[in-house]
Tab-separated table of C-alpha atoms in Angstrom:
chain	number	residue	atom	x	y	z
Z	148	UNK	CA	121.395	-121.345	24.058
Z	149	UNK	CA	119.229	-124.211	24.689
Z	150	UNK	CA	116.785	-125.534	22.210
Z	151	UNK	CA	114.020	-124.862	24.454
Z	152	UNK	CA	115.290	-121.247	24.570
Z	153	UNK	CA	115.925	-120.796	21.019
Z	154	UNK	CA	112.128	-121.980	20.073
Z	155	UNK	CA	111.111	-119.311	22.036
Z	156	UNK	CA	112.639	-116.377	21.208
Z	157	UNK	CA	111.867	-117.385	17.468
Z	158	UNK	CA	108.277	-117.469	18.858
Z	159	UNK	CA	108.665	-113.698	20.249
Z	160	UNK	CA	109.993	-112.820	16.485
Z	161	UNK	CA	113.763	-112.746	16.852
Z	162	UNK	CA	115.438	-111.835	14.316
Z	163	UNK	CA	118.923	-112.803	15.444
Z	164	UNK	CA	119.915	-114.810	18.677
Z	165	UNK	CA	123.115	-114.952	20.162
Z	166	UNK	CA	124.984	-116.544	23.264
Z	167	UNK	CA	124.701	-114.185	26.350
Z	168	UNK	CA	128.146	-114.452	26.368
Z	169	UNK	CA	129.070	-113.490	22.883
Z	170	UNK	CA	132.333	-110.997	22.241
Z	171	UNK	CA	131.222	-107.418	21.789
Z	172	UNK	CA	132.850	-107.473	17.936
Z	173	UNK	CA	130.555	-109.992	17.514
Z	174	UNK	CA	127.380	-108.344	18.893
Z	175	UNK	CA	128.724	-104.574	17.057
Z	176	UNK	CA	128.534	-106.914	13.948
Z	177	UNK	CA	125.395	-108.517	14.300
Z	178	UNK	CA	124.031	-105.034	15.208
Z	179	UNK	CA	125.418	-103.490	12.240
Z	180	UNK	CA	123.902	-105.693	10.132
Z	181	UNK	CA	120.169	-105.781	11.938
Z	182	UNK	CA	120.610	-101.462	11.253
Z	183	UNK	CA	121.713	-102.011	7.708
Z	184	UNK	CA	118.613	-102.207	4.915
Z	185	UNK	CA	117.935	-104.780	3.525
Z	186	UNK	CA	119.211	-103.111	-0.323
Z	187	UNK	CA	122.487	-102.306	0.960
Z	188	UNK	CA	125.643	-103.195	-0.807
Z	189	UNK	CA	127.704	-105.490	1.415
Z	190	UNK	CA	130.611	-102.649	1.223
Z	191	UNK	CA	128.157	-100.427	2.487
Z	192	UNK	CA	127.183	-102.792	5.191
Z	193	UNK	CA	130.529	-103.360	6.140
Z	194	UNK	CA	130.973	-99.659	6.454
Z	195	UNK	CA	128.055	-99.070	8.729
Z	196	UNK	CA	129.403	-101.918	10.630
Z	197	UNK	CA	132.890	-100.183	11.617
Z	198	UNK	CA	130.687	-96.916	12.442
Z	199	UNK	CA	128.570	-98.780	14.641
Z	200	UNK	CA	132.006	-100.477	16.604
Z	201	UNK	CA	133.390	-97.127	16.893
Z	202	UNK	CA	130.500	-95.292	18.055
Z	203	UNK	CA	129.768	-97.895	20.878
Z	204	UNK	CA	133.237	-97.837	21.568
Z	205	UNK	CA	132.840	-94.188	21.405
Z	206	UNK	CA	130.111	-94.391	24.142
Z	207	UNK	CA	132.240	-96.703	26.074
Z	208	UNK	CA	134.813	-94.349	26.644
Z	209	UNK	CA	132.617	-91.245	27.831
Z	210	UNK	CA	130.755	-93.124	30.274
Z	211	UNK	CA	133.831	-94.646	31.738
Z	212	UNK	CA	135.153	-90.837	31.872
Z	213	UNK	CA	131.860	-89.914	33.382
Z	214	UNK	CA	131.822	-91.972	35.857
Z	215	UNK	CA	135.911	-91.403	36.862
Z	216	UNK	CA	137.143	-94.595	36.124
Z	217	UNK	CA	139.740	-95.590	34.118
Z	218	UNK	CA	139.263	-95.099	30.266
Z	219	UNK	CA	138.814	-98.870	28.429
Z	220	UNK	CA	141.966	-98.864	26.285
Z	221	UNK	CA	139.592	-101.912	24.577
Z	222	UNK	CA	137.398	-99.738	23.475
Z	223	UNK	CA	139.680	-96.942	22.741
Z	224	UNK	CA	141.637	-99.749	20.051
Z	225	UNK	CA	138.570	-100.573	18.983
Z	226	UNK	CA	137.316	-97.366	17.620
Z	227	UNK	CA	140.523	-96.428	16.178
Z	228	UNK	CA	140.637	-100.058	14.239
Z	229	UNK	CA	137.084	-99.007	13.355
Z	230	UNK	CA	138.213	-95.345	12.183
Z	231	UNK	CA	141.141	-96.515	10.349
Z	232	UNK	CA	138.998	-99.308	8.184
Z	233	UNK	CA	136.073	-96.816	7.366
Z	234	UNK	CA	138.667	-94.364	6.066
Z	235	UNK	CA	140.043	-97.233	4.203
Z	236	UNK	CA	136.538	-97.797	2.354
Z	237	UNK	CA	136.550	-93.708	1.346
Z	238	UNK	CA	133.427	-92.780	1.788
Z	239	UNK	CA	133.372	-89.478	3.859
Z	240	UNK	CA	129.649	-88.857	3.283
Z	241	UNK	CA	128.646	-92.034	4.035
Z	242	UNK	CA	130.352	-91.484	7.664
Z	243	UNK	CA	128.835	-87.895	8.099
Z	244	UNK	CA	125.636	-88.711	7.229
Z	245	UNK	CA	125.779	-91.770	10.127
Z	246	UNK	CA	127.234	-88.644	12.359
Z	247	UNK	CA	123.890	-86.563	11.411
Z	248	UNK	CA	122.070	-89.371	13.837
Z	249	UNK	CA	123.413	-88.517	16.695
Z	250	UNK	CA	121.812	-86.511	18.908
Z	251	UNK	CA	123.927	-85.814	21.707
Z	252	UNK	CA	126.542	-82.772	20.716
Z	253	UNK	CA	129.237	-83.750	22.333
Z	254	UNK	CA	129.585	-86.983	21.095
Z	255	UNK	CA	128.501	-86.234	17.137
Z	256	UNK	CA	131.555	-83.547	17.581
Z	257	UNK	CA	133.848	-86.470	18.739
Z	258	UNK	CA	132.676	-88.841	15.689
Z	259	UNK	CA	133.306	-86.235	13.630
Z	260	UNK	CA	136.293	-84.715	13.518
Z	261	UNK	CA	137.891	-88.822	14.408
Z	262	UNK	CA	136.377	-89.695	10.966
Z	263	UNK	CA	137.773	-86.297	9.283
Z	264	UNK	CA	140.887	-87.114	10.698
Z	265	UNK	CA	140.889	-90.957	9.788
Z	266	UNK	CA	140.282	-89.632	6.406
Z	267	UNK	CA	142.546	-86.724	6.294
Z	268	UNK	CA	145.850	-89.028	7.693
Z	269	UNK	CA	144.482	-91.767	4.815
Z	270	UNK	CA	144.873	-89.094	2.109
Z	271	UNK	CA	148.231	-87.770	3.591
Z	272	UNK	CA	149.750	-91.293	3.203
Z	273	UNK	CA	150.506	-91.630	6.363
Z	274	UNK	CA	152.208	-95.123	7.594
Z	275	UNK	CA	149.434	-97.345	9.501
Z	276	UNK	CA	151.155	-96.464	12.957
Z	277	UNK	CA	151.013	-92.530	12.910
Z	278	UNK	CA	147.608	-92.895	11.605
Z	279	UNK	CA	146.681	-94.808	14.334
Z	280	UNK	CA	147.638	-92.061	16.756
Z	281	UNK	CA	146.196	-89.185	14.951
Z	282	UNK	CA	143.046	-91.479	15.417
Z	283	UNK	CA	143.404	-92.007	18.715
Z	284	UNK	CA	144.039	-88.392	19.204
Z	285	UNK	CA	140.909	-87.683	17.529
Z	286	UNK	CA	138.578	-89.790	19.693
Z	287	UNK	CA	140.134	-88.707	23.075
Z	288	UNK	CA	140.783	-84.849	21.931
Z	289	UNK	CA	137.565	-83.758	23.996
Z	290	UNK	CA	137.620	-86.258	26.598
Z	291	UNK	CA	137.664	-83.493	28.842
Z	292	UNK	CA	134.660	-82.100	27.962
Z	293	UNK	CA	133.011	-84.840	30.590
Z	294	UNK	CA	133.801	-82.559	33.271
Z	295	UNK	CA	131.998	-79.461	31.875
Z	296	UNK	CA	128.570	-78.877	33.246
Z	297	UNK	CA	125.742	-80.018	30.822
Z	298	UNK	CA	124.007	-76.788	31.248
Z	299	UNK	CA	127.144	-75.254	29.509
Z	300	UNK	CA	127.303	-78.571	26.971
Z	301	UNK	CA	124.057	-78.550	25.888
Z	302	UNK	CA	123.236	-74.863	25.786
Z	303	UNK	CA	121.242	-73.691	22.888
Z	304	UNK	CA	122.506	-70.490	22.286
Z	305	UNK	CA	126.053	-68.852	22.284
Z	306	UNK	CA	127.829	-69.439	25.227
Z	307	UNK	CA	128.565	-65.985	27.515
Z	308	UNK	CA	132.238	-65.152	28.040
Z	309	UNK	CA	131.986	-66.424	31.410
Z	310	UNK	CA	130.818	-70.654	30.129
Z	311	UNK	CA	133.416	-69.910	27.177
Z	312	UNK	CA	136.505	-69.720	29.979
Z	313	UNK	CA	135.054	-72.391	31.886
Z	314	UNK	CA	134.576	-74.238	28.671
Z	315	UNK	CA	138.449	-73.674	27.648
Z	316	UNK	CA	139.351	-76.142	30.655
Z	317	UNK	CA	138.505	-78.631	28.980
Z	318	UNK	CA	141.827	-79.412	27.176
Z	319	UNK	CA	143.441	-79.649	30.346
Z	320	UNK	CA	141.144	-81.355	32.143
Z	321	UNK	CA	141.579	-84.104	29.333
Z	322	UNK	CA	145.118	-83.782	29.486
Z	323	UNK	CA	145.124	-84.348	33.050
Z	324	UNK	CA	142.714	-87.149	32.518
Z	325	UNK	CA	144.971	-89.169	30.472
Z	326	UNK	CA	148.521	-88.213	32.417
Z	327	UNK	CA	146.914	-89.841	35.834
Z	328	UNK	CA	146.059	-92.954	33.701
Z	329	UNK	CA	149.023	-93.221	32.377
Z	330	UNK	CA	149.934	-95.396	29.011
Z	331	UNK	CA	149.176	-92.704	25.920
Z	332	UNK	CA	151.568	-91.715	23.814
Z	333	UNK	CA	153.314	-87.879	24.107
Z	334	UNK	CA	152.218	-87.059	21.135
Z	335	UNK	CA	148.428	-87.616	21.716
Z	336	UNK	CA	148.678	-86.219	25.053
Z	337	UNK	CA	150.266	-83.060	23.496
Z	338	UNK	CA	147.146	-83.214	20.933
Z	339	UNK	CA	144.227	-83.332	23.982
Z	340	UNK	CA	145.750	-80.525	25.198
Z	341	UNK	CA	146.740	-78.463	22.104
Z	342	UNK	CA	144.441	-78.814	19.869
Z	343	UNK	CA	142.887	-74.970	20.170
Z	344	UNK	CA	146.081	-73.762	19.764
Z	345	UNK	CA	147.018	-71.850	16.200
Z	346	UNK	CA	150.511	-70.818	14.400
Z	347	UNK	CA	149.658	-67.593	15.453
Z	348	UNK	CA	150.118	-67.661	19.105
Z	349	UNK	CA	146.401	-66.720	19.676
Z	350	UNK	CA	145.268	-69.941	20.907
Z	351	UNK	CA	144.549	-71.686	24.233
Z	352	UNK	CA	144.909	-72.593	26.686
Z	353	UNK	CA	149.256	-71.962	26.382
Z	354	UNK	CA	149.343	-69.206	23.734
Z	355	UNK	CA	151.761	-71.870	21.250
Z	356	UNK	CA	152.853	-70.702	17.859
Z	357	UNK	CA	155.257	-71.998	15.365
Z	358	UNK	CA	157.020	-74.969	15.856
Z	359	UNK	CA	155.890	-75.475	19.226
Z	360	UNK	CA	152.692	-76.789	17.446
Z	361	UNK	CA	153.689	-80.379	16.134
Z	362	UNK	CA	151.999	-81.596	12.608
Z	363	UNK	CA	149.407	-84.213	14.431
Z	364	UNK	CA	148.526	-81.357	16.493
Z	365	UNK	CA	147.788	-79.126	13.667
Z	366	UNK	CA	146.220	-81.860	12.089
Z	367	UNK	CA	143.261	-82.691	15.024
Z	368	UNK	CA	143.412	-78.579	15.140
Z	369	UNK	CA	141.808	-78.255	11.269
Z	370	UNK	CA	139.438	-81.325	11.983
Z	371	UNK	CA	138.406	-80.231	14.873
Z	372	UNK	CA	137.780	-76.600	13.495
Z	373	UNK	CA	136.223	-77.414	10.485
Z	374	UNK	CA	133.960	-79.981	12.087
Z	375	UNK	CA	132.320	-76.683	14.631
Z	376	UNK	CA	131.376	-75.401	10.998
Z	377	UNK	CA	129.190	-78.360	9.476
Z	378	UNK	CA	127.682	-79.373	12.966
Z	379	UNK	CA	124.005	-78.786	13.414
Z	380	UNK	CA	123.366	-76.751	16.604
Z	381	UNK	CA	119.959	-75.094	17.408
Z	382	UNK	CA	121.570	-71.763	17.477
Z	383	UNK	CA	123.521	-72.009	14.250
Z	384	UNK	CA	122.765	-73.341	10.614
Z	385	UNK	CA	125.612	-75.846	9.237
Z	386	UNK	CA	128.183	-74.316	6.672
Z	387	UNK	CA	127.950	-76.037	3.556
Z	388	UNK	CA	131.463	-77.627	2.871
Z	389	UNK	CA	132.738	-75.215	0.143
Z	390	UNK	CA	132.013	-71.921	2.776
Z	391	UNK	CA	133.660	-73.942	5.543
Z	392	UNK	CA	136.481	-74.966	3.705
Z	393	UNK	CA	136.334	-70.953	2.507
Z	394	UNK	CA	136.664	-70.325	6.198
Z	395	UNK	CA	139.445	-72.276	6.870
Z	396	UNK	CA	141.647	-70.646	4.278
Z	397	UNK	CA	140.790	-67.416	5.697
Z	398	UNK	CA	142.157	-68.067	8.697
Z	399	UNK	CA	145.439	-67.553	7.130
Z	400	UNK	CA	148.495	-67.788	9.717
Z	401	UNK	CA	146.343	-69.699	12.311
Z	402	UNK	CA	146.223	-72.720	10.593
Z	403	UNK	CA	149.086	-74.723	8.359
Z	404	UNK	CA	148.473	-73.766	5.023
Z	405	UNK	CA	149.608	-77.031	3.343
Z	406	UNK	CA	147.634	-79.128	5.585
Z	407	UNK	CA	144.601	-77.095	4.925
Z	408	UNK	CA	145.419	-77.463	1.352
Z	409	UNK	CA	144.918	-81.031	1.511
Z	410	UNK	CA	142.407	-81.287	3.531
Z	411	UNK	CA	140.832	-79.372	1.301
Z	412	UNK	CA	140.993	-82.285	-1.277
Z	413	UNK	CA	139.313	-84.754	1.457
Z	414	UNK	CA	136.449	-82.432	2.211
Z	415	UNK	CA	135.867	-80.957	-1.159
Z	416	UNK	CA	136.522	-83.848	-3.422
Z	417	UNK	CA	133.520	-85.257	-0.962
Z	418	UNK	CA	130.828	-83.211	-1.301
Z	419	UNK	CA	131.718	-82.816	-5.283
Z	420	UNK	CA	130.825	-86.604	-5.221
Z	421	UNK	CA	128.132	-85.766	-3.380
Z	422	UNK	CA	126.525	-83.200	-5.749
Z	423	UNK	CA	127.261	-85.603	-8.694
Z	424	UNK	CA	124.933	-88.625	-7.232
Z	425	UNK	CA	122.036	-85.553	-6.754
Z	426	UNK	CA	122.603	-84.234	-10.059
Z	427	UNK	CA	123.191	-80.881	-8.730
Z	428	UNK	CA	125.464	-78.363	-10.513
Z	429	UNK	CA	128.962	-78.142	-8.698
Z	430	UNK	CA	129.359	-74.896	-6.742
Z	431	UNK	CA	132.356	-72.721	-8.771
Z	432	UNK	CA	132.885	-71.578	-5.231
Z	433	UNK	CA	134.105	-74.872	-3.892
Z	434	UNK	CA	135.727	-76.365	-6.866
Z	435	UNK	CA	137.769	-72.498	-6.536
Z	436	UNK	CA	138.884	-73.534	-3.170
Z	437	UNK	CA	139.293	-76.880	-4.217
Z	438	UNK	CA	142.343	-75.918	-6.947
């Protein structure tokens, strides 16, 4: 940070300069604020901000899984601080449409259903501990997923039955993951690897029904469920959220139906906002589901 230094990088047309050794909350914050235009309300700043922390923190966490070392519990706190917060601000659209950038599937999925979840635990009232686990089961719920092959990851049509059963490993491979580490709670564990299980004992990869299935599970479950309906993929078009939300209730006795009920008032109470800043007419269908 000399003066000779600074001189020049103002000559190359910096725009920001910072010590090389600089915390990364600072440099997430000085990024966030380089991607945010120049119009932008400082909430909405501060918004894109947190998505930016968690989404690097995000990236932090598959590469360290990638690569078979130990997962940064850093960067795991820092995403679910980051989760928490955005929920805080309310805006669900303004998070999805920062998840719509992403280009890699794996990781828009994991962005995702953390902010539905961040959301859905805000809404539920939940004290700031539990909703810092659901969060934290929410970014790690696919972790295992860095173990599948990419060919199966990134395919761009349906998967055949054989890539779906190697593709249902991936809850225990997570699990796994995160028992060898050691230091995760039992209930966030019990989420990475339970979170394709339903009520109805037709799930994977442990067939669970009932009470077996605890409510954070259930929880990540919906999220997680709902979020494979709104994703972009190049072999299916999104659901809009009123026919995803549709979907959910018609999965009847998989699901919990008073969790789906108010996660129905996250999602839908959303996109009704939505519709209202566009000045488009609000779809009977949705508000239906809404009630």
């Amino acid at each position: 940070m000399s003066s000779r230094c600074q001189i020049q990088a103002n000559a190359l047309g910096a725009t920001e300069i910072l010590p090389a050794d600089v915390s990364t909350a600072v440099l997430l914050d000085r990024v966030g604020l380089l991607l945010a235009p120049p119009s932008q309300s400082e909430d909405a700043a501060a918004f894109g901000r947190r998505f930016v922390a968690a989404s690097a923190a995000l990236s932090d966490l598959m590469g360290a899984a990638e690569a078979g070392a130990g997962l940064p519990l850093q960067a795991i706190e820092d995403s679910v601080t980051a989760l928490n917060r955005a929920a805080d601000g309310g805006d669900l659209n303004a998070w999805l449409d920062m998840v719509w950038r992403h280009d890699d599937a794996t990781y828009q999925h994991c962005l995702l259903v953390s902010g539905l979840a961040a959301a859905f635990a805000q809404r539920l009232g939940f004290r700031e501990a539990d909703r810092r686990l659901i969060a934290e089961a929410a970014v790690l719920h696919d972790i295992g997923k860095v173990q599948i092959p990419l060919e199966i990851l990134r395919k761009p049509e349906s998967l055949s039955p054989a890539e779906r059963e190697v593709m249902r490993r991936h809850p225990g491979i997570g699990h796994d993951m995160l028992v060898a580490q050691g230091g995760f709670a039992p209930i966030v564990l019990t989420a990475v690897l339970s979170h394709h299980e339903y009520l109805d004992g037709s799930g994977y990869p442990h067939g669970l029904s009932g009470d077996g299935i605890p409510d954070v599970v259930r929880i990540i479950t919906i999220c997680d469920v709902y979020a494979a309906l709104i994703e972009r993929r190049s072999y299916k078009p999104p659901m809009p959220p009123g026919d995803a939300y549709a979907a959910l209730v018609a999965m009847g006795g998989k699901l919990d139906r008073d969790l789906v009920r108010v996660f129905g008032e996250v999602v839908l109470d959303s996109e009704i906002m939505r519709l209202g800043q566009y000045g488009r007419p609000i779809l009977k269908r949705a508000a239906g589901h809404a009630a």
